[in-house]
mmCIF file of C-alpha atoms and ligand atoms in Angstrom:
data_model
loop_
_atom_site.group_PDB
_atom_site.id
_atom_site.type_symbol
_atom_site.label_atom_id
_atom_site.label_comp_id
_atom_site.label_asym_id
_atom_site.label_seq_id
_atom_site.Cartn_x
_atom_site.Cartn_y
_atom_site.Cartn_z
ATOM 1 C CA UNK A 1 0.000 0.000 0.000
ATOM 2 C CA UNK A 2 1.332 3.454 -1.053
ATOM 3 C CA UNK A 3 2.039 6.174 1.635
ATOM 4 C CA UNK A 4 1.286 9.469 0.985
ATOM 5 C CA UNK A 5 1.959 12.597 3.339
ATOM 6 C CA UNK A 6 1.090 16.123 2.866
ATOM 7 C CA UNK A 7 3.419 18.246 4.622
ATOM 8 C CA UNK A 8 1.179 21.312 5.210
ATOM 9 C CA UNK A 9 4.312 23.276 6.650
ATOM 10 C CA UNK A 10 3.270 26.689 8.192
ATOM 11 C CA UNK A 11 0.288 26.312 6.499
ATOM 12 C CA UNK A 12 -2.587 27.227 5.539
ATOM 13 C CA UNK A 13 -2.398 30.697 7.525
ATOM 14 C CA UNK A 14 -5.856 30.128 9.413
ATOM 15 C CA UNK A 15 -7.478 27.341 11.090
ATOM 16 C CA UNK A 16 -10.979 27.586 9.213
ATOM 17 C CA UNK A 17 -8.927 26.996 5.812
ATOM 18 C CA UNK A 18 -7.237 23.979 7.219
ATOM 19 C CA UNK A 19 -10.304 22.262 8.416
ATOM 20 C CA UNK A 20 -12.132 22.839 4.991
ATOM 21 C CA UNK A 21 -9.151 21.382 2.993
ATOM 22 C CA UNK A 22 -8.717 18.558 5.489
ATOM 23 C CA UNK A 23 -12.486 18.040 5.123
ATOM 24 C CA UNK A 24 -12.512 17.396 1.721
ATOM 25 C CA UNK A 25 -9.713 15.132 1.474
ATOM 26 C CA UNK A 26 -11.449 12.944 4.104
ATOM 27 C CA UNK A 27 -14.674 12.661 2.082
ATOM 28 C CA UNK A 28 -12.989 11.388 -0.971
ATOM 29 C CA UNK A 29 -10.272 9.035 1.271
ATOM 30 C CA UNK A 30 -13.299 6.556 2.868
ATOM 31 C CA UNK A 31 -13.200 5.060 -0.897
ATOM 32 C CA UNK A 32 -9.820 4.834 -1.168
ATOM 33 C CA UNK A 33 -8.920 1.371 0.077
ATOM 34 C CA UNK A 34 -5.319 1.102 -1.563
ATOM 35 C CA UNK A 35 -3.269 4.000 -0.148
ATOM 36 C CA UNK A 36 -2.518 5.265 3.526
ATOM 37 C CA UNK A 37 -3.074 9.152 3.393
ATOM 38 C CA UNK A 38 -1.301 11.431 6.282
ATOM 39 C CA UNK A 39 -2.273 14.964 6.927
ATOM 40 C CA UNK A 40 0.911 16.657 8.416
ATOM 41 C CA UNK A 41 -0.848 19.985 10.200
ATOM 42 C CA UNK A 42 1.244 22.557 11.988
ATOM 43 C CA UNK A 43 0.943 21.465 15.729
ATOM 44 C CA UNK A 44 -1.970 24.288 16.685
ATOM 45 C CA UNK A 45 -4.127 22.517 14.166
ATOM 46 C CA UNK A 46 -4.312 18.761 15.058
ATOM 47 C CA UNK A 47 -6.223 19.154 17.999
ATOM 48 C CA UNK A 48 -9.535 20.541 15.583
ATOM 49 C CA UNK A 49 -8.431 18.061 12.874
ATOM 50 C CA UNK A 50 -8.199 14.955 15.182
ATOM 51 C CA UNK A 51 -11.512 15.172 16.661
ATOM 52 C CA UNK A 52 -12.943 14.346 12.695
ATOM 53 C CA UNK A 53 -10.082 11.893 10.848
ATOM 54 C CA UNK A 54 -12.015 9.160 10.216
ATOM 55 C CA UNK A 55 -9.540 7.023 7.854
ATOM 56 C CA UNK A 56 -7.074 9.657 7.721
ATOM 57 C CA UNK A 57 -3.865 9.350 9.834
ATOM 58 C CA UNK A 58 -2.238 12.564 11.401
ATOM 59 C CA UNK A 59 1.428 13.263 11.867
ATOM 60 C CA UNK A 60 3.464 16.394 13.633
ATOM 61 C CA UNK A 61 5.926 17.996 11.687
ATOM 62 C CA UNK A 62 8.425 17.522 13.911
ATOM 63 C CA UNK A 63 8.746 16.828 17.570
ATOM 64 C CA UNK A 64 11.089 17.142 20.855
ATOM 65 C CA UNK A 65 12.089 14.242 22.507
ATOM 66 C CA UNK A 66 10.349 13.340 25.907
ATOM 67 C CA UNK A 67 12.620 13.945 28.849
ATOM 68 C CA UNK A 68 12.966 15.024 32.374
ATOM 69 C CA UNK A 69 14.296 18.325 31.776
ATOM 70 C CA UNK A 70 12.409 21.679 30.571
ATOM 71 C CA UNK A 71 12.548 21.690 27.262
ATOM 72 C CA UNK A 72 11.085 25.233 26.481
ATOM 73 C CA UNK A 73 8.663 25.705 23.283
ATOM 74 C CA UNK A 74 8.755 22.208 22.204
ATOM 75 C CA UNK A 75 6.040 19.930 21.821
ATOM 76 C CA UNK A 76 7.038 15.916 22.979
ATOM 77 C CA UNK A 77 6.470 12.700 21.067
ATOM 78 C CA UNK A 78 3.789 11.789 23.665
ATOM 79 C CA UNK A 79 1.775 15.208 23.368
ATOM 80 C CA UNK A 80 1.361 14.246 19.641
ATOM 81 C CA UNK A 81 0.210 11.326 20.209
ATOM 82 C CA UNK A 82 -1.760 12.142 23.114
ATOM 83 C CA UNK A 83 -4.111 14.554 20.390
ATOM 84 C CA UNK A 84 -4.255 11.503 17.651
ATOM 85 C CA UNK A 85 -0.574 11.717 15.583
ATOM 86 C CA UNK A 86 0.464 8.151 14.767
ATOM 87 C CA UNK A 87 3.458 9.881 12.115
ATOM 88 C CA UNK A 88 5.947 12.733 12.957
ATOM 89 C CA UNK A 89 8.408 13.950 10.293
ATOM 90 C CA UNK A 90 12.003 14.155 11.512
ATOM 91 C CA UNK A 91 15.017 15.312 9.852
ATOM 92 C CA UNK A 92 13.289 17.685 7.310
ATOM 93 C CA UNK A 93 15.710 19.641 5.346
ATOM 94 C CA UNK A 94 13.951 23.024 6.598
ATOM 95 C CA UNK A 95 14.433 21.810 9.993
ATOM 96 C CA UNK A 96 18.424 20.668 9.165
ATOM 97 C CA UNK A 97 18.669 24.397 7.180
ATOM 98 C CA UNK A 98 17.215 27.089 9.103
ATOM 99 C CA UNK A 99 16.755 25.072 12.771
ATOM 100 C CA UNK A 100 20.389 24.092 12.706
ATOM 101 C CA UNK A 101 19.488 20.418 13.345
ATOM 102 C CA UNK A 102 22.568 18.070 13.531
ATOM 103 C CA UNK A 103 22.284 14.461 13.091
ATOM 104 C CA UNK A 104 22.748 13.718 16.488
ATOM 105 C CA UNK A 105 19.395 15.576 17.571
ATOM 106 C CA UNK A 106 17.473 13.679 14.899
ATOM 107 C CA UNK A 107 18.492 10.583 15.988
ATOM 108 C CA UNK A 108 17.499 11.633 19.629
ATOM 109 C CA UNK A 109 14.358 12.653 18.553
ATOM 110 C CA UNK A 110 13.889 9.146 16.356
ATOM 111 C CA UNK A 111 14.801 7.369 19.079
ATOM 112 C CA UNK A 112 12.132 9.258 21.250
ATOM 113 C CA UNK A 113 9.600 8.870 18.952
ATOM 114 C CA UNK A 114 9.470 5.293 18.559
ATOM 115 C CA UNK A 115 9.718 4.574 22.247
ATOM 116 C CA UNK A 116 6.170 6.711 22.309
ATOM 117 C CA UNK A 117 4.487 4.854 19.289
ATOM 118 C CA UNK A 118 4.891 6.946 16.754
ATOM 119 C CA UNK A 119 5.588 6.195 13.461
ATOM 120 C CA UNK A 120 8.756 8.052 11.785
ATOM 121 C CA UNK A 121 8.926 9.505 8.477
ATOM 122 C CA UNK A 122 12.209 10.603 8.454
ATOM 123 C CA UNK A 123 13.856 12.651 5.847
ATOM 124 C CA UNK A 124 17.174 12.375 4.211
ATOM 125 C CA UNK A 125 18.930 14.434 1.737
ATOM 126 C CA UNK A 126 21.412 15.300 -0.362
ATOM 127 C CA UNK A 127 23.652 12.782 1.349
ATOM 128 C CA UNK A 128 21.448 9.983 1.736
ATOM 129 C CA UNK A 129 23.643 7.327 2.994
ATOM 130 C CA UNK A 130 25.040 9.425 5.594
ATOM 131 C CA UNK A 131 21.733 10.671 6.978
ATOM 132 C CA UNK A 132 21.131 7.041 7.559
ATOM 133 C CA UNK A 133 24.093 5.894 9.190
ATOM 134 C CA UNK A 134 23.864 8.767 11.652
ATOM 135 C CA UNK A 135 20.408 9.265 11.651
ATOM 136 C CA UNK A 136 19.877 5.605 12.629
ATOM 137 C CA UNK A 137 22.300 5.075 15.194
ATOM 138 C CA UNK A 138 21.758 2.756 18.175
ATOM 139 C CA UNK A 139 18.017 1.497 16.977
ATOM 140 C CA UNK A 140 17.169 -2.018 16.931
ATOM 141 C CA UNK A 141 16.300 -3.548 13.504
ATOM 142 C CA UNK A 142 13.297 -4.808 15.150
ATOM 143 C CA UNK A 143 11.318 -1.291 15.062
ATOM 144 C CA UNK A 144 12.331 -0.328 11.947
ATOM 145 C CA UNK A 145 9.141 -1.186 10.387
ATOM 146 C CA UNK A 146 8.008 1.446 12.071
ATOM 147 C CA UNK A 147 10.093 4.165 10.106
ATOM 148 C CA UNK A 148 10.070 5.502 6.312
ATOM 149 C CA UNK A 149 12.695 6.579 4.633
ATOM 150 C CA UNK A 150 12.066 9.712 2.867
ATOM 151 C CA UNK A 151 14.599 11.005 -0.112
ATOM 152 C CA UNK A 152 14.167 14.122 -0.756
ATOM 153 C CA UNK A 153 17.185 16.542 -1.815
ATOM 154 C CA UNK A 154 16.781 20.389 -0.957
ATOM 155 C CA UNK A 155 17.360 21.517 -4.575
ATOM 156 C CA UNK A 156 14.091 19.428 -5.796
ATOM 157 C CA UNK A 157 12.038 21.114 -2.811
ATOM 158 C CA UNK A 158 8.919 23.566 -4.097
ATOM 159 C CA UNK A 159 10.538 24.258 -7.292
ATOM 160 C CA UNK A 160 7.571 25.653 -9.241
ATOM 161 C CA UNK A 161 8.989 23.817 -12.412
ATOM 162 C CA UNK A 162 8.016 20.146 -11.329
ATOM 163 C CA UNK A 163 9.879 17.756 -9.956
ATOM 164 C CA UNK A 164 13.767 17.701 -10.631
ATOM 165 C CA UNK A 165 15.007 14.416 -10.286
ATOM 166 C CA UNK A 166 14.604 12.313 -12.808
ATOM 167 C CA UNK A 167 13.243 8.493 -12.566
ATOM 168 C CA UNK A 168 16.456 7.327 -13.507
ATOM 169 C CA UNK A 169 18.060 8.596 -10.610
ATOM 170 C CA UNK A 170 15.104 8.105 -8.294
ATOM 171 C CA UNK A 171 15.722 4.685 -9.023
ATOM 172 C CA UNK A 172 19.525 4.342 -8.281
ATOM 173 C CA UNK A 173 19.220 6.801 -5.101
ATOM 174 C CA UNK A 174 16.204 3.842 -4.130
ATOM 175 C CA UNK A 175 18.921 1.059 -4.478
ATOM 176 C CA UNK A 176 21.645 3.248 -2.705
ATOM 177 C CA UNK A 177 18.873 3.896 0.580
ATOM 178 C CA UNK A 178 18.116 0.251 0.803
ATOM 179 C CA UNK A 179 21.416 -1.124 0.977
ATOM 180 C CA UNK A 180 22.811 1.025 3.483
ATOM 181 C CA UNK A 181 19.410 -0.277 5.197
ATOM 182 C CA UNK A 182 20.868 -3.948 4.351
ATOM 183 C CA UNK A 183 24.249 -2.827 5.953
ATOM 184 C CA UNK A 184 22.898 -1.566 8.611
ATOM 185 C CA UNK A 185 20.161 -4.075 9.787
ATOM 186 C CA UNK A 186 19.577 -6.978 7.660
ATOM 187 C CA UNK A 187 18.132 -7.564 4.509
ATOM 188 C CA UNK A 188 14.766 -9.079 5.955
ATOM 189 C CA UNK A 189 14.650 -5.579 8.051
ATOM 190 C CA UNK A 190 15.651 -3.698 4.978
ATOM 191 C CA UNK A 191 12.846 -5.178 2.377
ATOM 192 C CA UNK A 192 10.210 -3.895 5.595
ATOM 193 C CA UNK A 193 11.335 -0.157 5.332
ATOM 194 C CA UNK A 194 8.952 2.207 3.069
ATOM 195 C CA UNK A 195 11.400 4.287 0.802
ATOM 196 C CA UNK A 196 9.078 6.923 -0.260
ATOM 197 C CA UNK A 197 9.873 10.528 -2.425
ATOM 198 C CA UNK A 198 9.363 14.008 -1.831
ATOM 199 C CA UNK A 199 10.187 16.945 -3.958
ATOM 200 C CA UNK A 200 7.712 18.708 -5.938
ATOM 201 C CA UNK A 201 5.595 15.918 -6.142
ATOM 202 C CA UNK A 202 2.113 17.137 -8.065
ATOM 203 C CA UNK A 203 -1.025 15.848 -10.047
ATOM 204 C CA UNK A 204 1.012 16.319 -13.572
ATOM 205 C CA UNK A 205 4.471 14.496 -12.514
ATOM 206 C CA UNK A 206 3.042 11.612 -10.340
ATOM 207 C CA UNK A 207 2.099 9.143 -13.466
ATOM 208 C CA UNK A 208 5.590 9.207 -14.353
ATOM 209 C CA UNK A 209 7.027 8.664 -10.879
ATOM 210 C CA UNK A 210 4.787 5.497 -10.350
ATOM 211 C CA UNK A 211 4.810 3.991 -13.470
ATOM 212 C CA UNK A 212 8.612 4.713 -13.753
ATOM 213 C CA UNK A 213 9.992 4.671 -10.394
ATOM 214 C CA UNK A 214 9.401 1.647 -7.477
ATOM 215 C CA UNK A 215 8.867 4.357 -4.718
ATOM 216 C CA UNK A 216 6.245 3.441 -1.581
ATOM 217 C CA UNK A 217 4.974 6.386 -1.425
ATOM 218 C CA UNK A 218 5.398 10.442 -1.695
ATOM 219 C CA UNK A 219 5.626 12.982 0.706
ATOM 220 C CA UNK A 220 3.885 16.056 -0.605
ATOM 221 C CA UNK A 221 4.283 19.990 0.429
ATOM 222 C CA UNK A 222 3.111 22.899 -2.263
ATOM 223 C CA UNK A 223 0.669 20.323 -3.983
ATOM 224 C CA UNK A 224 -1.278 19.113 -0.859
ATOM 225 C CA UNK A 225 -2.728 22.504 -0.305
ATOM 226 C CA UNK A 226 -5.389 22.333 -2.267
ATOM 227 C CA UNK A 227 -7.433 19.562 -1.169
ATOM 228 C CA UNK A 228 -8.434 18.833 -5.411
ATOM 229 C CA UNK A 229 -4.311 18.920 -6.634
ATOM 230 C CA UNK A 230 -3.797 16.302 -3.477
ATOM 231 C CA UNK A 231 -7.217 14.527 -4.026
ATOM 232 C CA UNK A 232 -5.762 13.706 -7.823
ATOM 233 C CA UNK A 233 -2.088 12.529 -6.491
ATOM 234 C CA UNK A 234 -3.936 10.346 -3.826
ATOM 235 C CA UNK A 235 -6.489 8.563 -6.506
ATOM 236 C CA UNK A 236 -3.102 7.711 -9.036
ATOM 237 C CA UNK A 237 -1.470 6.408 -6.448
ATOM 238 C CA UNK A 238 -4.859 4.050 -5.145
ATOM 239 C CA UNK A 239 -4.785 2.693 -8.574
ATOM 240 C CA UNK A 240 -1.654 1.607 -8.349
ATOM 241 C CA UNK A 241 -1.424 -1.556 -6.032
ATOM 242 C CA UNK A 242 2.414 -2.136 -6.449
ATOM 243 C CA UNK A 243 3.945 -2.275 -3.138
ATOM 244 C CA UNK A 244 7.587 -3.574 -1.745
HETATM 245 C C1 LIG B 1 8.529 19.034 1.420
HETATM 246 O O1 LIG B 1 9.141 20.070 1.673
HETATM 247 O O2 LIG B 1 8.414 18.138 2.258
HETATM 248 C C2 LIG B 1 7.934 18.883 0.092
HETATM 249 C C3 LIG B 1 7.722 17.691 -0.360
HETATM 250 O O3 LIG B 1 7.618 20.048 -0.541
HETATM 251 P P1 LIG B 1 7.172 20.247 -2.078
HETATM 252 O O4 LIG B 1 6.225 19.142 -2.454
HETATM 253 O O5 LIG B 1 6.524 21.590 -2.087
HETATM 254 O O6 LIG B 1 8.419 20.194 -2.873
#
């Protein structure tokens, strides 16, 4: 079954907007029995959205990790969860860019997360094998179901031009993720491990990346807010049943 996640960023700019968009989405998403769909709000939002998801999963953007000591402005694994998240995004490349975050923090928070139940979509970059290792550190192969793998470079990021990357490379950078997965863990754990895209991802480009790329899903920013542009992307990728 194909992931998708919209990645609504620090949008849209007022609560009434995000419940109508969410809204939609959820009346079309009871019919579509092929794809898990995951609305990333900004944090202030998921309380509203949770109370009406129905089939749709939420996710934080992000998240601290839980401890004993004050941790001021951040919002914990457990809080997410505690207001309906089952997903939280770590290691975005806006959160590596202009947050400063080092390797070593996302693996704290990854670490975090799982230990509360939540699922991890966590994003790597430009130097995908890297990300990983670091990323990665110190978990057991045995929750690593519970994580997907998202490749997603910065320069193919909201480029207004489509997606970037071509399926070609798509492909290889697929390969490259799953066998530093098969280094690190085994390859039993490795085959278990979503490797989904994100980068521009919208209703015109998506045909080709399914039909010519084996990703498990797309992570989806610009394009999944409007609830119609992200309705189309989900529908492709219901049709298409072809799954790791
Ligand atoms: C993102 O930043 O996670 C993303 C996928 O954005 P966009 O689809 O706008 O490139």
């Amino acid at each position: 079954m194909k992931l998708v996640i919209a990645n609504w960023k620090n949008n849209p700019k007022i609560l009434a907007q995000a419940k109508r968009i969410f809204l939609s989405v959820k009346k079309r998403a009871g019919q579509l029995k092929n794809v898990e769909i995951v609305i990333c709000p900004p944090f202030l939002y998921l309380p509203e959205l949770s109370i009406s998801r129905s089939r749709l999963k939420l996710g934080g953007q992000d998240c601290s990790w839980e401890g004993s000591i004050p941790l001021t402005g951040e919002v914990t694994p457990s809080m997410l969860k505690s207001f309906g998240a089952e997903y939280v995004i770590l290691g975005h490349s806006e959160r590596r860019r202009y947050f400063q975050e080092t390797d070593a923090v996302i693996n704290r928070k990854i670490k975090s997360a799982l230990k509360t139940g939540l699922k991890v979509i966590f994003c790597v970059g430009e130097d995908p094998r890297n990300q990983i290792k670091k990323g990665l550190k110190g978990i057991r192969g045995g929750v690593m179901p519970q994580v997907a793998i998202v490749y997603e470079p910065l320069s193919a990021i909201s480029t207004q031009k489509g997606s970037l990357v071509v399926p070609a490379e798509l492909r290889q950078k697929k390969t490259l993720i799953q066998n530093a997965l098969k280094q690190m863990f085994s390859r039993t754990v490795s085959q278990k491990i979503k490797i989904i895209y994100g980068g521009s991802v919208d209703e015109k480009n998506i045909k080709t990346l399914l039909k010519e790329t084996e990703m498990d899903g797309f992570l989806i920013g610009q394009a999944s807010l409007s609830s119609s542009r992200f309705l189309k992307i989900v529908q492709f990728c219901n049709r298409n049943r072809r799954t790791t």
